[in-house]
PDB file of C-alpha atoms and ligand atoms in Angstrom:
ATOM      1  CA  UNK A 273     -54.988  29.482 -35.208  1.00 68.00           C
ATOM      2  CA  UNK A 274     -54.532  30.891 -31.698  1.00 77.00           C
ATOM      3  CA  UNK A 275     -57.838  30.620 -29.629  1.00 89.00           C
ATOM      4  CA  UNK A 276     -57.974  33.482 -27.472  1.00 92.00           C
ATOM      5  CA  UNK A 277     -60.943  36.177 -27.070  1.00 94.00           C
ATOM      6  CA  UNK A 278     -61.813  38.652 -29.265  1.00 93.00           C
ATOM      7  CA  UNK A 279     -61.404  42.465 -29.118  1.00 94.00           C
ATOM      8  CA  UNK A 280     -64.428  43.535 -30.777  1.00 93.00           C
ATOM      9  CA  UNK A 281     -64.423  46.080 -33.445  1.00 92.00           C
ATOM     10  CA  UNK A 282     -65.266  49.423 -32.612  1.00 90.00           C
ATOM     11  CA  UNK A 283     -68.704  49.151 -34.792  1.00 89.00           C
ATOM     12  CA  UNK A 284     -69.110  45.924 -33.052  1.00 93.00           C
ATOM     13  CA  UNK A 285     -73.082  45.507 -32.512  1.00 93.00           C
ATOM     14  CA  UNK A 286     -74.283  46.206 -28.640  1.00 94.00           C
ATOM     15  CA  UNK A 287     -77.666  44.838 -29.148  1.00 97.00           C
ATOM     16  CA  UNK A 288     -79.948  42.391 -30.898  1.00 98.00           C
ATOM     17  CA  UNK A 289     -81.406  45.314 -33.209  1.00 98.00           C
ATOM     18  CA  UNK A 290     -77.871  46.172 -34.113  1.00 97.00           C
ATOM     19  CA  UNK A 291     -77.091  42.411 -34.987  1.00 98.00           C
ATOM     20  CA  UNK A 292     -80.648  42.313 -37.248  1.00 98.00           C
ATOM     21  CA  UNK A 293     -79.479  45.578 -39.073  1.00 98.00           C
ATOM     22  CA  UNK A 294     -76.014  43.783 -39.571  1.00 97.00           C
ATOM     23  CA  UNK A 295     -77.895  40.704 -40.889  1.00 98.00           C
ATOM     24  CA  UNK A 296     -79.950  43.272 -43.692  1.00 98.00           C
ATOM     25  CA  UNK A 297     -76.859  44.517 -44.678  1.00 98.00           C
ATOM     26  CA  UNK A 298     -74.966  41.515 -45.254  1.00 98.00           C
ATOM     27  CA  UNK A 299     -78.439  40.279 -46.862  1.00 98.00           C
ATOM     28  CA  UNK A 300     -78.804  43.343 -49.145  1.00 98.00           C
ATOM     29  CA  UNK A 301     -75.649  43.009 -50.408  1.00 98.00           C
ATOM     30  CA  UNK A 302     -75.811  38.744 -51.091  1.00 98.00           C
ATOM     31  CA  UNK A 303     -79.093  39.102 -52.828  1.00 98.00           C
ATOM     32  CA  UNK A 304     -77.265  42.032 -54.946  1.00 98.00           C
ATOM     33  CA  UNK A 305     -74.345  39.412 -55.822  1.00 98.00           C
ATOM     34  CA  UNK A 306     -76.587  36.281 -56.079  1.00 98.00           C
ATOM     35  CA  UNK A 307     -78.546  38.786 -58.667  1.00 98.00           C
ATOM     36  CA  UNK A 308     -75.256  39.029 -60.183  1.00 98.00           C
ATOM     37  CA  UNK A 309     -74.084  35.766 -60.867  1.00 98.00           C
ATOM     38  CA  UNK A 310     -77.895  33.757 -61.857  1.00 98.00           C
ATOM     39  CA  UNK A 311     -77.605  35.332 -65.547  1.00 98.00           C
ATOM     40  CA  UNK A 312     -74.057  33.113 -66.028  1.00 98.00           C
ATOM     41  CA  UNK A 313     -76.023  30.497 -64.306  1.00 98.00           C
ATOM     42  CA  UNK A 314     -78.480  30.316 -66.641  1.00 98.00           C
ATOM     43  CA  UNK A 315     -76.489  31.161 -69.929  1.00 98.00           C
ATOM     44  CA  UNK A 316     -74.622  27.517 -68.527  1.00 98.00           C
ATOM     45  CA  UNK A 317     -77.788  25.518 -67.706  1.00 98.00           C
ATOM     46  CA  UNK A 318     -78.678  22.852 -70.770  1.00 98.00           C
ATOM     47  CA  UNK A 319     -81.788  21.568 -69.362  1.00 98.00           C
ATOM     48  CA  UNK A 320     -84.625  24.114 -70.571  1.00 98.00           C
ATOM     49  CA  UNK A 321     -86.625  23.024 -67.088  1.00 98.00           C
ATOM     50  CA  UNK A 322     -83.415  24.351 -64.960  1.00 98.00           C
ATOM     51  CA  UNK A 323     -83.012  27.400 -66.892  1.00 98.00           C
ATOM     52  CA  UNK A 324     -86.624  28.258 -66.568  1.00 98.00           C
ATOM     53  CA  UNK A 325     -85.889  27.726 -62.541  1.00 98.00           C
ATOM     54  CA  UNK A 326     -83.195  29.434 -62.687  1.00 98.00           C
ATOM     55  CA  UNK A 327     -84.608  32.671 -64.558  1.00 98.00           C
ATOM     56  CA  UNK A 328     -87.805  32.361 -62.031  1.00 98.00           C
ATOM     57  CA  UNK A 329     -85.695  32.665 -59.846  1.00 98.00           C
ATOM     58  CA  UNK A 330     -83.339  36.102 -60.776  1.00 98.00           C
ATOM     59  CA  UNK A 331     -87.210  37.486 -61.092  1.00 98.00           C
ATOM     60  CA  UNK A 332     -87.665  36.925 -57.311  1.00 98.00           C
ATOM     61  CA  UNK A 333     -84.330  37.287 -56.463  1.00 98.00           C
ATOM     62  CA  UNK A 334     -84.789  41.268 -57.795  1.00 98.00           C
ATOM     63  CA  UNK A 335     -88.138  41.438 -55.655  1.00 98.00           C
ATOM     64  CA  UNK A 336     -86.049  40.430 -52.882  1.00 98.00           C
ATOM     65  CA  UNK A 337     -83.752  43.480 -53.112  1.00 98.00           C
ATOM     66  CA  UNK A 338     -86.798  45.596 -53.082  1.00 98.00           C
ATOM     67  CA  UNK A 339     -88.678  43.724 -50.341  1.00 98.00           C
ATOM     68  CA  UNK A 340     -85.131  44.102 -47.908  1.00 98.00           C
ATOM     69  CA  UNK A 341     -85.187  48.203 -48.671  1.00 98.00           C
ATOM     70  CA  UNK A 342     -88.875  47.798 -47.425  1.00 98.00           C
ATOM     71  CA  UNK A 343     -87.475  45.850 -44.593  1.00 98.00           C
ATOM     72  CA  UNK A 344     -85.001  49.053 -43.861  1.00 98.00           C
ATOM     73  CA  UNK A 345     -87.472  51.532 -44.630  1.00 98.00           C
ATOM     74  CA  UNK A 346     -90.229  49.922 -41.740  1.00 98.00           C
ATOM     75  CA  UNK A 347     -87.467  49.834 -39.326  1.00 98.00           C
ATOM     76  CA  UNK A 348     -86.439  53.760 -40.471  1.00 98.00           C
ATOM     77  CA  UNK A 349     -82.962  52.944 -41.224  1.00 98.00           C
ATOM     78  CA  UNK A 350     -81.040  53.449 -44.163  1.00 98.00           C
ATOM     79  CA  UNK A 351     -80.793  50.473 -46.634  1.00 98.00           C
ATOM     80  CA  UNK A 352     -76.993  49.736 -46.425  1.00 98.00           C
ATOM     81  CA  UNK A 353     -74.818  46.720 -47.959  1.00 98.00           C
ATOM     82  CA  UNK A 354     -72.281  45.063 -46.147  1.00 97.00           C
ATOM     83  CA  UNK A 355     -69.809  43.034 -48.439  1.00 98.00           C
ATOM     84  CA  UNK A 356     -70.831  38.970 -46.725  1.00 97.00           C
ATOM     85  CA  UNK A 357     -67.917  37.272 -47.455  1.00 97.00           C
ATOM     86  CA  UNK A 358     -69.649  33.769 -46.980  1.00 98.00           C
ATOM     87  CA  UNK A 359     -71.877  34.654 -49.705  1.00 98.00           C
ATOM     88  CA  UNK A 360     -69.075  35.842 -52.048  1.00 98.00           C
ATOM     89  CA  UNK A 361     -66.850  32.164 -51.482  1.00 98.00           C
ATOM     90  CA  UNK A 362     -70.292  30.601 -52.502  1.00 98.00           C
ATOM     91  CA  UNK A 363     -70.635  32.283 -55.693  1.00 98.00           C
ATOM     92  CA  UNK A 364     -66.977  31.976 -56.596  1.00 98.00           C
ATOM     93  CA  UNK A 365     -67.301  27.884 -55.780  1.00 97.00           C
ATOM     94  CA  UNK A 366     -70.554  28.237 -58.634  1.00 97.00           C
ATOM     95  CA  UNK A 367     -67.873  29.893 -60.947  1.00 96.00           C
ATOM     96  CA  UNK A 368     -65.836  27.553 -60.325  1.00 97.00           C
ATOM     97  CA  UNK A 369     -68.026  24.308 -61.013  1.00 97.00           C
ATOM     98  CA  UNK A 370     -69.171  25.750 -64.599  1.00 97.00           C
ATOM     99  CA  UNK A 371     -65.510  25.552 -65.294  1.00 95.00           C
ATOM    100  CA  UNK A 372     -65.006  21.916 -64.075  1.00 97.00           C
ATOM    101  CA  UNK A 373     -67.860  20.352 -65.593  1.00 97.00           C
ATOM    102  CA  UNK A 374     -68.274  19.613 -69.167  1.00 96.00           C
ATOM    103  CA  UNK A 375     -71.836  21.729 -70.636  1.00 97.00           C
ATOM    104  CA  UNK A 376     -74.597  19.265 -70.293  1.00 97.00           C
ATOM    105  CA  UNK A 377     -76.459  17.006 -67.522  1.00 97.00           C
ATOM    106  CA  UNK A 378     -72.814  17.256 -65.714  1.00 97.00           C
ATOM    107  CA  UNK A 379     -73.019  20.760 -65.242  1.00 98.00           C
ATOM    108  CA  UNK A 380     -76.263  21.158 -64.958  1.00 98.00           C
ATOM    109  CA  UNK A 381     -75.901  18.824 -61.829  1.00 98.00           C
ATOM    110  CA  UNK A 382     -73.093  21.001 -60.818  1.00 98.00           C
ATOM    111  CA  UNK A 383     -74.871  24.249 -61.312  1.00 98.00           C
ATOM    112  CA  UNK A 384     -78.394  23.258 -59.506  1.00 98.00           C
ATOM    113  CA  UNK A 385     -75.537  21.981 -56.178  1.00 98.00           C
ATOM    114  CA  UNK A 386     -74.221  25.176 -56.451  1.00 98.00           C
ATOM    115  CA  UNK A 387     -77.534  27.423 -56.367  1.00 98.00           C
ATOM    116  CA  UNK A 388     -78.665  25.090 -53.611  1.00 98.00           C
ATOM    117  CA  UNK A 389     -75.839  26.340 -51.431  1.00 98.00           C
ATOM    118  CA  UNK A 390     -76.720  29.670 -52.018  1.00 98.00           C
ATOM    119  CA  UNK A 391     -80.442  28.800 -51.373  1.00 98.00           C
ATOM    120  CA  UNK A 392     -79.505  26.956 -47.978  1.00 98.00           C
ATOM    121  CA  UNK A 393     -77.542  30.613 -47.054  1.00 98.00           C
ATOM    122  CA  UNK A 394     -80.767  32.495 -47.881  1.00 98.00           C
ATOM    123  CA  UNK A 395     -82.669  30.274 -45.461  1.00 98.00           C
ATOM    124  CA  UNK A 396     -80.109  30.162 -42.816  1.00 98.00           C
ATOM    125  CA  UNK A 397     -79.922  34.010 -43.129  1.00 98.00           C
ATOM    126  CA  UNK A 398     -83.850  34.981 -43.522  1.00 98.00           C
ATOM    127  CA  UNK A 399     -84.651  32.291 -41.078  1.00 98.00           C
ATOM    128  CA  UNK A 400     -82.412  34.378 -38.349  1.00 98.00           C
ATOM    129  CA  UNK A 401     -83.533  37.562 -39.043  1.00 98.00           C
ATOM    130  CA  UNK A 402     -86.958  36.003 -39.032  1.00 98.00           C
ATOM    131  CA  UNK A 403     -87.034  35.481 -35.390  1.00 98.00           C
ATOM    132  CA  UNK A 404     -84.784  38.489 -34.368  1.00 98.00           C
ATOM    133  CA  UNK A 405     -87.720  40.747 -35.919  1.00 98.00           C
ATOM    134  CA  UNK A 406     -90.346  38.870 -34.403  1.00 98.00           C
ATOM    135  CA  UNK A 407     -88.101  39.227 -30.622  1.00 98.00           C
ATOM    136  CA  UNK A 408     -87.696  43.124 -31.521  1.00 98.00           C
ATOM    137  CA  UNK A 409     -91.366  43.487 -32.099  1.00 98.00           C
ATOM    138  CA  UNK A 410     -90.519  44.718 -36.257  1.00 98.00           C
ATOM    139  CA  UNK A 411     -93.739  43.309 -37.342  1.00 98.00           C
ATOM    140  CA  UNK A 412     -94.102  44.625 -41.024  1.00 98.00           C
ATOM    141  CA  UNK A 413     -90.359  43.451 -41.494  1.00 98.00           C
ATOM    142  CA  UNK A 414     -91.047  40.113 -39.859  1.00 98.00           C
ATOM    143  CA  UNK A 415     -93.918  39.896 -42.833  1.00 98.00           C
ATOM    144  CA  UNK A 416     -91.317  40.857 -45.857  1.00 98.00           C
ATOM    145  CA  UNK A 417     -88.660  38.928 -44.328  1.00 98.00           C
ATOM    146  CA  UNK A 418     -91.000  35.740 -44.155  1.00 98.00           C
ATOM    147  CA  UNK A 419     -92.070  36.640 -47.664  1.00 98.00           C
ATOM    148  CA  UNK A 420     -88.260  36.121 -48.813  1.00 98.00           C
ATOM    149  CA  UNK A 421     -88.077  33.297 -47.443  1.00 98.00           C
ATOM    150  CA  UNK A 422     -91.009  31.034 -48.311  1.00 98.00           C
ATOM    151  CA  UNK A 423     -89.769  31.847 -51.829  1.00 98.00           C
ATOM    152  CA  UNK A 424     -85.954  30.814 -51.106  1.00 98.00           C
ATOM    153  CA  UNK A 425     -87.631  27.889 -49.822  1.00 98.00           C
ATOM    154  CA  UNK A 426     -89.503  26.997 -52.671  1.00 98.00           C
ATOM    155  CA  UNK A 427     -86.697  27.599 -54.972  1.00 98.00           C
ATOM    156  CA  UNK A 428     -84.536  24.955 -53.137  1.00 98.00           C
ATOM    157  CA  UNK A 429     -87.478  22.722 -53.371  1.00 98.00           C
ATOM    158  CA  UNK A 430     -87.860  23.417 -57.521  1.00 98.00           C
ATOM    159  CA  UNK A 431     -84.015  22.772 -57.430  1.00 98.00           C
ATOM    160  CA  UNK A 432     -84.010  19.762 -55.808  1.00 98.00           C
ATOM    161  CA  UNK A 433     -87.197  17.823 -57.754  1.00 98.00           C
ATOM    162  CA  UNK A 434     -85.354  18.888 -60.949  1.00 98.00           C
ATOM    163  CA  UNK A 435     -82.459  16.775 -59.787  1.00 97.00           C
ATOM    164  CA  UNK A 436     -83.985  13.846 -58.517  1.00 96.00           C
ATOM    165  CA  UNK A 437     -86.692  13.735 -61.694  1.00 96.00           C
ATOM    166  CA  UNK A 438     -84.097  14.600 -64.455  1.00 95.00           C
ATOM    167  CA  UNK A 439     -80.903  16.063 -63.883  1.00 95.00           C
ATOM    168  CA  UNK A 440     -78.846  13.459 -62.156  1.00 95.00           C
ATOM    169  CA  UNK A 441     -80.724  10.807 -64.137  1.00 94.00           C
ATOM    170  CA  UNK A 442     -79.491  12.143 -67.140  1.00 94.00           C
ATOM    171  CA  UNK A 443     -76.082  13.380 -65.843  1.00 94.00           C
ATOM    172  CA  UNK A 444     -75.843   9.671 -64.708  1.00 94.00           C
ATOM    173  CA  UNK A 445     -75.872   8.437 -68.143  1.00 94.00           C
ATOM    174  CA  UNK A 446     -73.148  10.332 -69.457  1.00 89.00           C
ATOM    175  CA  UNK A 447     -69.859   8.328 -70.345  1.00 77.00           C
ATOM    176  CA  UNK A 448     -67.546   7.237 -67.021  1.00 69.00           C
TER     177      UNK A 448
HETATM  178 FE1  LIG B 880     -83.074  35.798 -52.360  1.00 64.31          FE
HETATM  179 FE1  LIG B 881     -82.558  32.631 -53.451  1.00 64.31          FE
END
């Protein structure tokens, strides 16, 4: 790779409120694929406890599709989805761990490392356009936006006590 400057596109954002409606987009449409891909997640999961997480979960990850158009809507633009590419490699690495784990605690350890990447993403994401809303003065979308992400937070947290109280434990025990 060459490291040299880059030309910018010519729908290259100008400003911070073009870089926050960038952000929705690519947010819109991740929360669309992440919507997606939890229903193989769960169909995979062994462990009743994860698959109850994980179905939780698709119920808020819907809300959050709804909450970003509300995010659009208080900023009067239209709610647009940008394909995030980062997302998409994500979800294709989950796909890919369901097919090289055996079904059980194995998998089930893979799947709950996979939906924590995509959790991490969320919180990455929200937690940016967190603070560019509060900077641009967007008030009501600062509110849905730290709505999203208290609840992508506590997901990763549900995620992570399953592990460390059962899932590895019992993945652990299966044959080396
Ligand atoms: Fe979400
Ligand atoms: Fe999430």
């Amino acid at each position: 790779m060459t490291t040299s400057k880059v030309k910018p596109k010519k729908d290259a954002a100008k400003s911070l409120e073009d870089l926050f409606e960038d952000c929705l987009k690519d947010a819109l449409w991740a929360e669309n694929a992440v919507k997606d891909a939890l229903p193989k997640m769960v169909k995979n999961a062994t462990s009743k406890n994860l698959k109850s997480a994980l179905e939780d979960h698709l119920k808020e990850t819907k809300e959050h599709v709804k909450i970003l158009k509300s995010v659009f809507k208080s900023i009067d633009v239209k709610a647009e989805e940008e394909k995030c590419d980062a997302m998409q490699g994500i979800l294709d690495e989950g796909e890919d761990i369901l097919a090289s784990t055996e079904p059980g605690p194995v998998r089930d350890a893979g799947i709950i490392a996979a939906c924590q990447k995509v959790e991490h993403y969320e919180i990455a994401s929200y937690g940016t356009m967190s603070s560019y809303a509060k900077i641009l003065g967007h008030k009501e979308a600062k509110k849905f936006i730290d709505e999203i992400l208290k609840q992508e937070k506590n997901a990763d947290k549900i995620l992570s006590d399953l592990a460390k109280s059962e899932i590895n434990i019992e993945a652990d025990k299966e044959e080396k």
